[in-house]
CSV table of C-alpha atoms in Angstrom, one decimal:
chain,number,residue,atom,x,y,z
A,11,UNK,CA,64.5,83.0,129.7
A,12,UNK,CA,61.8,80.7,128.5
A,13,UNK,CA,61.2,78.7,125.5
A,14,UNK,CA,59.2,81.3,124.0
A,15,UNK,CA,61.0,84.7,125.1
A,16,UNK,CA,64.0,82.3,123.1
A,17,UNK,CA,62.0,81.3,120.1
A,18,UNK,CA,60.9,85.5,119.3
A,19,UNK,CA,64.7,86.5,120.0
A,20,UNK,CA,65.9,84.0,117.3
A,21,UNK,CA,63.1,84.9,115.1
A,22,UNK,CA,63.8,88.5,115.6
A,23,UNK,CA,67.8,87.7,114.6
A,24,UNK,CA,66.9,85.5,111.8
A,25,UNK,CA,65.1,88.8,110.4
A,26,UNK,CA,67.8,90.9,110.5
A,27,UNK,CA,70.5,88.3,108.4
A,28,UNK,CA,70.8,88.8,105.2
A,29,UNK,CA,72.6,86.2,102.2
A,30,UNK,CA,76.5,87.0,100.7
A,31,UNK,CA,76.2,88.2,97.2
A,32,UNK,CA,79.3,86.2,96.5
A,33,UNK,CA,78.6,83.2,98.6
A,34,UNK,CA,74.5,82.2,99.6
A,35,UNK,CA,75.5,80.2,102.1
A,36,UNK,CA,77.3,83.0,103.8
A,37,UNK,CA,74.6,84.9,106.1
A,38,UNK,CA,75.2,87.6,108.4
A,39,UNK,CA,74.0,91.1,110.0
A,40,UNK,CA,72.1,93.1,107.6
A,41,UNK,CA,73.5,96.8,109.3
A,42,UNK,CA,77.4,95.4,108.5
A,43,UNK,CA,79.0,96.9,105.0
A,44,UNK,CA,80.4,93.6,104.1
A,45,UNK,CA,80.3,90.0,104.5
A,46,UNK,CA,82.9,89.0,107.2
A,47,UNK,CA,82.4,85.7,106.6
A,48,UNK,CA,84.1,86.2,103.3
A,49,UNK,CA,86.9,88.0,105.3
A,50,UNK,CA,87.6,85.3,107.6
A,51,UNK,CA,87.6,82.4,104.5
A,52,UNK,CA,89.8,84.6,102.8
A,53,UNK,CA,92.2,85.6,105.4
A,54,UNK,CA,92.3,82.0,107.9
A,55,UNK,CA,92.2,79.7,104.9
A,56,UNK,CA,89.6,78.0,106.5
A,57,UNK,CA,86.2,77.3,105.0
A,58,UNK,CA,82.9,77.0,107.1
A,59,UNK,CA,79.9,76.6,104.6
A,60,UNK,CA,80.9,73.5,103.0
A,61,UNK,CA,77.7,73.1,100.4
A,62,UNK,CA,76.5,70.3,98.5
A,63,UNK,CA,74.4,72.2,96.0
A,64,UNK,CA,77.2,73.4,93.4
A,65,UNK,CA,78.3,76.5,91.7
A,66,UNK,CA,75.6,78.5,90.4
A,67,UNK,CA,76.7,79.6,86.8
A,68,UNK,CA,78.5,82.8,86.6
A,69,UNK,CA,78.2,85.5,83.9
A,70,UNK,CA,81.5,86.9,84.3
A,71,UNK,CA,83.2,86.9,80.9
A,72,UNK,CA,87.2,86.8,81.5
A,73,UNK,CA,88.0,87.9,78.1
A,74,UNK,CA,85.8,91.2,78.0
A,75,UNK,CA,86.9,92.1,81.2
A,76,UNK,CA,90.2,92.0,80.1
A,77,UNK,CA,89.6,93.7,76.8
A,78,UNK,CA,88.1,96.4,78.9
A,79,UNK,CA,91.2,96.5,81.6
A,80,UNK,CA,93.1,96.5,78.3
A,81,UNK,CA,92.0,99.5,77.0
A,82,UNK,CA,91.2,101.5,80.1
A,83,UNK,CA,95.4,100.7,81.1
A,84,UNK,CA,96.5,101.6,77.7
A,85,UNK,CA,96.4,105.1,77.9
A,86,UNK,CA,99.6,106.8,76.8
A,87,UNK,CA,101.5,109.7,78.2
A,88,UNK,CA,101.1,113.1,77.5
A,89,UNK,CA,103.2,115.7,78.7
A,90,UNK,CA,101.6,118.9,79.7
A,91,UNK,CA,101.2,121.4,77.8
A,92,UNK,CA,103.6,124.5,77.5
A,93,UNK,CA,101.6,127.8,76.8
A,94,UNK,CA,103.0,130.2,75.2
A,95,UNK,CA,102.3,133.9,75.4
A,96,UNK,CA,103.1,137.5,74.1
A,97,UNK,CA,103.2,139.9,77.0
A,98,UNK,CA,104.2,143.6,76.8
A,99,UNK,CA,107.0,144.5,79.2
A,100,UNK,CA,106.4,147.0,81.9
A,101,UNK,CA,108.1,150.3,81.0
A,102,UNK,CA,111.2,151.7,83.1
A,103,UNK,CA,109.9,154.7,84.8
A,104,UNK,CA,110.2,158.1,83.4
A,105,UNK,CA,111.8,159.6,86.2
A,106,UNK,CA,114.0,156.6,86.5
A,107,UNK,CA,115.3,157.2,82.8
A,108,UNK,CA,115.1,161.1,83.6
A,109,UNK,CA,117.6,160.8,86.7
A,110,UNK,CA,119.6,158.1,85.3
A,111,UNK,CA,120.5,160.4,82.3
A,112,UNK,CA,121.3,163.0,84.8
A,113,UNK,CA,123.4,160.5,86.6
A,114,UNK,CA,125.5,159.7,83.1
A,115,UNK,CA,126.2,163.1,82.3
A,116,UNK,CA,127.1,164.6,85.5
A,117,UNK,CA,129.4,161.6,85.7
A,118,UNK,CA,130.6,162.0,82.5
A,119,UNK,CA,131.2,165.8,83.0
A,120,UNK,CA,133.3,165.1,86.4
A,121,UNK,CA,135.4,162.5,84.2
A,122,UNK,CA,136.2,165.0,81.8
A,123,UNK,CA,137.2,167.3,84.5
A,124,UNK,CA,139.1,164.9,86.1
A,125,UNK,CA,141.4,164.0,82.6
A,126,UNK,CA,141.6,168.1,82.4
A,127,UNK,CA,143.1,168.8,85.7
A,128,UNK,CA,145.4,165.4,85.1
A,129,UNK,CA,147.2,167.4,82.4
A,130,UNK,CA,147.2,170.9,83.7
A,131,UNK,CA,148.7,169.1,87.3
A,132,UNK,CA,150.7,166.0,86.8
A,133,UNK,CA,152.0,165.7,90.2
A,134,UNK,CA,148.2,164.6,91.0
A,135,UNK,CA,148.6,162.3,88.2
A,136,UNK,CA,148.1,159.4,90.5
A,137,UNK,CA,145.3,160.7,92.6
A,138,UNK,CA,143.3,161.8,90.0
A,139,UNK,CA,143.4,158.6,88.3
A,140,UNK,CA,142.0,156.9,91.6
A,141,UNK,CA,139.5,159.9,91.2
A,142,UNK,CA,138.3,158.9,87.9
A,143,UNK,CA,137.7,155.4,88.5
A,144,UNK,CA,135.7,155.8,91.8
A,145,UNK,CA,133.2,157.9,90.0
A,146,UNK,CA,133.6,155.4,87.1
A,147,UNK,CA,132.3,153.0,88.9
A,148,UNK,CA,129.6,154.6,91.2
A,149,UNK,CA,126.0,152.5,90.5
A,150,UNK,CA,123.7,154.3,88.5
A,151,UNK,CA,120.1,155.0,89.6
A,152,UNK,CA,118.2,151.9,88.6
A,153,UNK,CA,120.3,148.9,90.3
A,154,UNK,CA,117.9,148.4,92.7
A,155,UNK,CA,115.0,148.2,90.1
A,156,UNK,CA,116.6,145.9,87.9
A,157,UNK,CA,117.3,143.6,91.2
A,158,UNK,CA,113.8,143.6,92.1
A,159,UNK,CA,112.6,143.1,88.2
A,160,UNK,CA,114.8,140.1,88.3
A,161,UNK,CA,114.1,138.8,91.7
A,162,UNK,CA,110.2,138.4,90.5
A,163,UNK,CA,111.4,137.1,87.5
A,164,UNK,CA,113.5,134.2,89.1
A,165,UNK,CA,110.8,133.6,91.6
A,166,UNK,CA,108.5,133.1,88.6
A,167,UNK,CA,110.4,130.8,87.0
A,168,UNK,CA,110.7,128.8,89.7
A,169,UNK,CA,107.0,128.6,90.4
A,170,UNK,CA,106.4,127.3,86.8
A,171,UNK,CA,109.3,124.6,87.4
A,172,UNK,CA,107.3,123.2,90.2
A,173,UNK,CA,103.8,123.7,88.7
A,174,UNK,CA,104.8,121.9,85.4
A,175,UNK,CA,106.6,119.0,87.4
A,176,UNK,CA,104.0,118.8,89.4
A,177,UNK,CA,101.6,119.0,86.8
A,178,UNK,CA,103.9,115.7,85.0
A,179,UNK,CA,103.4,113.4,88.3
A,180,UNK,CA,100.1,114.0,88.0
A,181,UNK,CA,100.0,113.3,84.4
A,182,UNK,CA,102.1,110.1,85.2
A,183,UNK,CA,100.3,106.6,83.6
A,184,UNK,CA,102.5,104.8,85.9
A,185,UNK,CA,99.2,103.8,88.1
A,186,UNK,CA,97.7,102.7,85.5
A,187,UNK,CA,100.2,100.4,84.4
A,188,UNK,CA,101.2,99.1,88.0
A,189,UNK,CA,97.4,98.7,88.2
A,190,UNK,CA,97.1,96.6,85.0
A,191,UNK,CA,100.2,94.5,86.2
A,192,UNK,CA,98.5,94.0,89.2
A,193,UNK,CA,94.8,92.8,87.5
A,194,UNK,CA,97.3,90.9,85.0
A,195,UNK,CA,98.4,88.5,88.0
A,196,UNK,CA,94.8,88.1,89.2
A,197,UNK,CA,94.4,87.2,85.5
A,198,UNK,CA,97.0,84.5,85.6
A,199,UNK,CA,95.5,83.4,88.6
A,200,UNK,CA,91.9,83.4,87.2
A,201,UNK,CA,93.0,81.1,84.5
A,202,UNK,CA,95.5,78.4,86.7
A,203,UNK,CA,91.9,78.4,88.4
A,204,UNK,CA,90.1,75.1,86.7
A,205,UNK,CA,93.6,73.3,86.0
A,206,UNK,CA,94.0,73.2,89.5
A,207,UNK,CA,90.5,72.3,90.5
A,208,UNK,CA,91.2,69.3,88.5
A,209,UNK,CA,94.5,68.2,89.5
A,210,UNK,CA,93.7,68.6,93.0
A,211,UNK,CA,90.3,66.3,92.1
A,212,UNK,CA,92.9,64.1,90.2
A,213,UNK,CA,95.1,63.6,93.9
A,214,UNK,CA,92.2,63.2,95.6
A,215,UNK,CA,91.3,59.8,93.4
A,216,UNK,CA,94.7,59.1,93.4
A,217,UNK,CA,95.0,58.6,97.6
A,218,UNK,CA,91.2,57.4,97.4
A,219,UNK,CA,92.0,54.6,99.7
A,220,UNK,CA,94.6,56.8,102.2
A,221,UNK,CA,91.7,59.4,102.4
A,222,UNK,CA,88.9,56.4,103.4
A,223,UNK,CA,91.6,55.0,105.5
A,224,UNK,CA,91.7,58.0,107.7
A,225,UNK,CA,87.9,58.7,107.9
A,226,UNK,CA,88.1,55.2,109.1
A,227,UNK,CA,90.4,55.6,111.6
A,228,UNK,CA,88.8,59.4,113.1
A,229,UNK,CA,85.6,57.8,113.7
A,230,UNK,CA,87.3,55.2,116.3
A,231,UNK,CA,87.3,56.9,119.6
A,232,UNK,CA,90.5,55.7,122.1
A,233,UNK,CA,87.8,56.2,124.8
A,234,UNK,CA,85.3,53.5,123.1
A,235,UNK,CA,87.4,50.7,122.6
A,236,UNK,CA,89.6,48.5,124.9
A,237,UNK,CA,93.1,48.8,125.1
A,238,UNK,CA,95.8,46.7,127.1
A,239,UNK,CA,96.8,49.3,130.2
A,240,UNK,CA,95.5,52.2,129.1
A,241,UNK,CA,92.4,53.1,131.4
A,242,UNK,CA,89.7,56.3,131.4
A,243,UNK,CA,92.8,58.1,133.0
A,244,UNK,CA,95.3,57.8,130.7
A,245,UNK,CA,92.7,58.1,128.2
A,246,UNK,CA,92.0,61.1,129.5
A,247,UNK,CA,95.7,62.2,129.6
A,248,UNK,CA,95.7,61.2,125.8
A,249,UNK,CA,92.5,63.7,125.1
A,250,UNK,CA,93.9,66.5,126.7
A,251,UNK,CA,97.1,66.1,124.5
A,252,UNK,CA,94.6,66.0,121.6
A,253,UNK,CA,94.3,62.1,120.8
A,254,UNK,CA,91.2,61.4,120.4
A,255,UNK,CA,91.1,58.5,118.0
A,256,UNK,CA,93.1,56.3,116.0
A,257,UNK,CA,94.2,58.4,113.5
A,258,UNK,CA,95.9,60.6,115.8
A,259,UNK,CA,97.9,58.1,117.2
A,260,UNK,CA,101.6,58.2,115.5
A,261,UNK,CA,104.3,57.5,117.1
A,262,UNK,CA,105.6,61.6,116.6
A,263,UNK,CA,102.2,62.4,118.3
A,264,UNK,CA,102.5,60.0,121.2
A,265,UNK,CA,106.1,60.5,121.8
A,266,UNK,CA,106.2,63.9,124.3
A,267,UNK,CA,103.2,62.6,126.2
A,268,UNK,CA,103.8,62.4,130.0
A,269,UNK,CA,103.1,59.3,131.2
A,270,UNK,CA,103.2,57.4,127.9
A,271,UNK,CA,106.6,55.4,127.7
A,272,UNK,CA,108.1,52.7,125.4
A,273,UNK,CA,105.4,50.1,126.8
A,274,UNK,CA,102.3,52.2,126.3
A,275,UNK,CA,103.5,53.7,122.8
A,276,UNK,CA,104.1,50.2,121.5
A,277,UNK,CA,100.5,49.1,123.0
A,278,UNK,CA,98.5,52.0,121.7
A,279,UNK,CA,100.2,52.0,118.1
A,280,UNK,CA,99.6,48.2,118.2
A,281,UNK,CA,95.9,48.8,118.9
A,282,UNK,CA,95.8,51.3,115.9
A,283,UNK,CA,97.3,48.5,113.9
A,284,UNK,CA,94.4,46.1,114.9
A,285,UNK,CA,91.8,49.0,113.7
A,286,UNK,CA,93.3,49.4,110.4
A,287,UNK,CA,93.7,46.0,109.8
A,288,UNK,CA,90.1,45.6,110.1
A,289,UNK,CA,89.2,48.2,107.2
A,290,UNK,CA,87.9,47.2,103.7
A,291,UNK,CA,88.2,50.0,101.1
A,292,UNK,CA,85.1,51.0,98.9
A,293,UNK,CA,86.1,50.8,95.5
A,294,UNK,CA,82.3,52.4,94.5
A,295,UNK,CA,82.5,55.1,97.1
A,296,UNK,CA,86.1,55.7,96.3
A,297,UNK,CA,86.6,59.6,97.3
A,298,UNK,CA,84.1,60.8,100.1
A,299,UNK,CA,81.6,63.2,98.9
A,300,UNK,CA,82.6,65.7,101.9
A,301,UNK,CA,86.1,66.0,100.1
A,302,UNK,CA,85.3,66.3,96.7
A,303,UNK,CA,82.4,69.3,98.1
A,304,UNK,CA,85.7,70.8,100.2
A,305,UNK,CA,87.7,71.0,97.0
A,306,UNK,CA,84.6,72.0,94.9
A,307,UNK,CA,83.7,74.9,97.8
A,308,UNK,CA,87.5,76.0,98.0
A,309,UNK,CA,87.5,76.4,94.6
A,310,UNK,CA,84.6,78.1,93.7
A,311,UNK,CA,85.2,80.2,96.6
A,312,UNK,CA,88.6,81.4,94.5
A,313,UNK,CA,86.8,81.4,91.3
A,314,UNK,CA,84.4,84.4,92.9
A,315,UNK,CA,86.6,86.0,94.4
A,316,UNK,CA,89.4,86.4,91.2
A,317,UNK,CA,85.8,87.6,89.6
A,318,UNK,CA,85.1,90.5,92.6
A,319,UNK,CA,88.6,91.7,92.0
A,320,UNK,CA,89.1,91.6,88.3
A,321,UNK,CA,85.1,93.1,88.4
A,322,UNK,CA,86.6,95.8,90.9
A,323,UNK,CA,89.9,96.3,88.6
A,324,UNK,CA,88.0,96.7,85.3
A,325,UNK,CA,86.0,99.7,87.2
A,326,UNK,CA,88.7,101.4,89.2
A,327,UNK,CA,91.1,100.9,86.1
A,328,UNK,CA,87.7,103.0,83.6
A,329,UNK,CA,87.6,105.5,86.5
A,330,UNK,CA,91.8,105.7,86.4
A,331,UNK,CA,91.5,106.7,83.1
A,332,UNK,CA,88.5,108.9,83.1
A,333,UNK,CA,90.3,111.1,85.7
A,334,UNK,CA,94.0,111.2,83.3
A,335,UNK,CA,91.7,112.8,80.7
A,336,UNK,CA,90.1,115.3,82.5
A,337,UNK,CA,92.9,116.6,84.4
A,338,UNK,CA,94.6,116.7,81.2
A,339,UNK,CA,92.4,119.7,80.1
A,340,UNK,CA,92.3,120.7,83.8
A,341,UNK,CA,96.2,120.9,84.1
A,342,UNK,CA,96.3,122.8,80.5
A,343,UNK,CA,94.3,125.3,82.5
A,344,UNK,CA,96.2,125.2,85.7
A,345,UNK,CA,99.4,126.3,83.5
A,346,UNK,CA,98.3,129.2,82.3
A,347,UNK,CA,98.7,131.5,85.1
A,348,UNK,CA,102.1,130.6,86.2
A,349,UNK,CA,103.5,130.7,82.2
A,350,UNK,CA,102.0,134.0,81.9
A,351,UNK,CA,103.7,135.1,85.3
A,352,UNK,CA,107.3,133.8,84.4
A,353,UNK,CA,106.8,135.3,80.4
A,354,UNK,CA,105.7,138.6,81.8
A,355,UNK,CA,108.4,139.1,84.7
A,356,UNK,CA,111.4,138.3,81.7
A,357,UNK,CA,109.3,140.5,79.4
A,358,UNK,CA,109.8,143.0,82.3
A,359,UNK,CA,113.7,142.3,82.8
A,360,UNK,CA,114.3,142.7,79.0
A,361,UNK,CA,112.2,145.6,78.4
A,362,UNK,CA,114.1,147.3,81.7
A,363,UNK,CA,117.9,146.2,80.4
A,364,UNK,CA,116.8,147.5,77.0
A,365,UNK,CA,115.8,150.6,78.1
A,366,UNK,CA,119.2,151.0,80.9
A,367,UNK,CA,121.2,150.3,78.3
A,368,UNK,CA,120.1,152.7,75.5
A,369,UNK,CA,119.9,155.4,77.9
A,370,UNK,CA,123.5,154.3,79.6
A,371,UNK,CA,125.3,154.6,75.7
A,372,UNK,CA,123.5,158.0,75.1
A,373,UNK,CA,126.0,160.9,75.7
């Protein structure tokens, strides 16, 4: 391509970047959700917009976010409600009661029969007593009713067990409380923020002379100086095992390089002795302004990103709560039909049992 085709396809890129709304420096493809610049940082620990321009200042207000995560995560438990009803039980039917009291009489009649012909015939004595309790205990018309009425009713019962359990875990705060124990260490975090900024600055004027020292010693290339039997090829040998200049040279990093033995070791740590021996320390400079704007970028970096998620928190904690309320009245709701089910199938059992029982003591 030529100059120019390149110049309009750069153009027409630069168009379609847009800035980070957490970092400015940060630019990237307009069509993508999210910064992935932000992602990388975050994720590789490494930083790649190293500014010199500062923080911009920042209207997040730790203490009302927190007042608001406070009371948005404060939210106690209710336990749902329990409705309460008054149902009518369904009536045994008439021809039910009309052939169970046919049942009971006709049973009674064959008893009395039975006792009779016991004490006209006692030599039957025994076979009439096995008689009298087989039709003593024949079933009487309504078993299977009653087994169906209570069938329905256990089934009901049941189904209100699991509706109101399920209706409890829904009801359950304990999101909201793992969620404000969660925003409570980003909190924590938030705050060890500026101590640490500062005692990190504090270490960095503290080895002010170490961190010159090794500036000092990156910016003299092996390749650009002169040292006693080590030519371009063993140079070379040293590049390729990532020595480069005379702060890599140790005698750790040198020591697994082929090639390199004793001799060499002693001659290329000497030479690194003869650089550094040749450095003055800047007592005005003291820390280079590249570090202190690493530590400053790494920081602030932190600093807006505890903000995003405490931000974030604060929102998804209101919207945690917002939804425990409504399906509080939802769930009251939800309830009623499977309290009305379980009261109306024992309101059926009892009204049934009631009626089997008056009809099974009437003569």
């Amino acid at each position: 391509p030529r100059a120019e085709s390149w110049s309009e396809a750069l153009d027409a890129a630069k168009a379609e970047l847009r800035p980070c709304t957490s970092e400015p420096l940060h630019k990237y493809y307009k069509a993508l959700p999210v910064c992935p610049w932000c992602a990388l940082e975050r994720d590789s620990g490494v930083f790649f917009f190293i500014g010199t321009g500062g923080a911009s200042a920042s209207s997040f207000d730790l203490a009302k976010i927190w007042a608001e995560i406070a009371t948005a995560t404060a939210l106690p438990y209710e336990a749902p409600p329990r409705p309460v009803f008054q149902v009518t039980g369904t009536p045994a039917p008439a021809s039910l009661l009309a052939q169970r009291r046919g049942v009971v009489i006709a049973k009674t009649a064959t008893v009395l029969a039975l006792i009779s012909a016991a004490v006209v015939l006692p030599d039957l004595l025994g076979v009439l007593v096995v008689a009298i309790v087989i039709v003593g205990v024949l079933p009487l018309p309504g078993r299977a009713e009653r087994k169906c009425r209570e069938a329905k009713r256990r089934d009901a019962e049941n189904a209100w067990i699991n509706a109101y359990r399920a209706a409890e875990d829904a009801l359950s705060v304990g999101p909201l409380q793992r969620k404000r124990q969660q925003l409570q260490g980003l909190k924590t975090a938030f705050e060890s923020v500026e101590p640490e900024r500062q005692k990190e600055l504090a270490n960095l004027a503290q080895h002010a002379r170490d961190i010159q020292l090794h500036h000092y010693l990156e910016q003299q290339l092996i390749r650009a100086h002169k040292i006693p039997d080590i030519g371009p090829q063993r140079k070379a040998t040293l590049a390729a095992w990532g020595i480069e200049t005379a702060a890599d040279v140790t005698w750790q990093a040198i020591a697994g390089v082929q090639g390199f033995g004793p001799t060499l070791q002693s001659r290329l740590v000497a030479w690194r002795v003869l650089i550094e021996s040749h450095f003055v320390f800047d007592a005005k400079r003291a820390v280079p302004q590249p570090d202190i704007d690493a530590v400053e970028y790494r920081w602030r970096r932190r600093r807006s990103d505890l903000e995003q998620q405490l931000r974030a928190g604060a929102e998804e904690s209101r919207r945690m709560n917002s939804y425990l309320r409504q399906r509080r009245l939802a769930i009251a709701r939800d309830l009623e039909a499977p309290a009305r089910a379980w009261a109306q199938a024992m309101a059926d059992v009892e009204v049934f049992d009631r009626a089997m029982k008056m009809r099974r003591s009437t003569p």
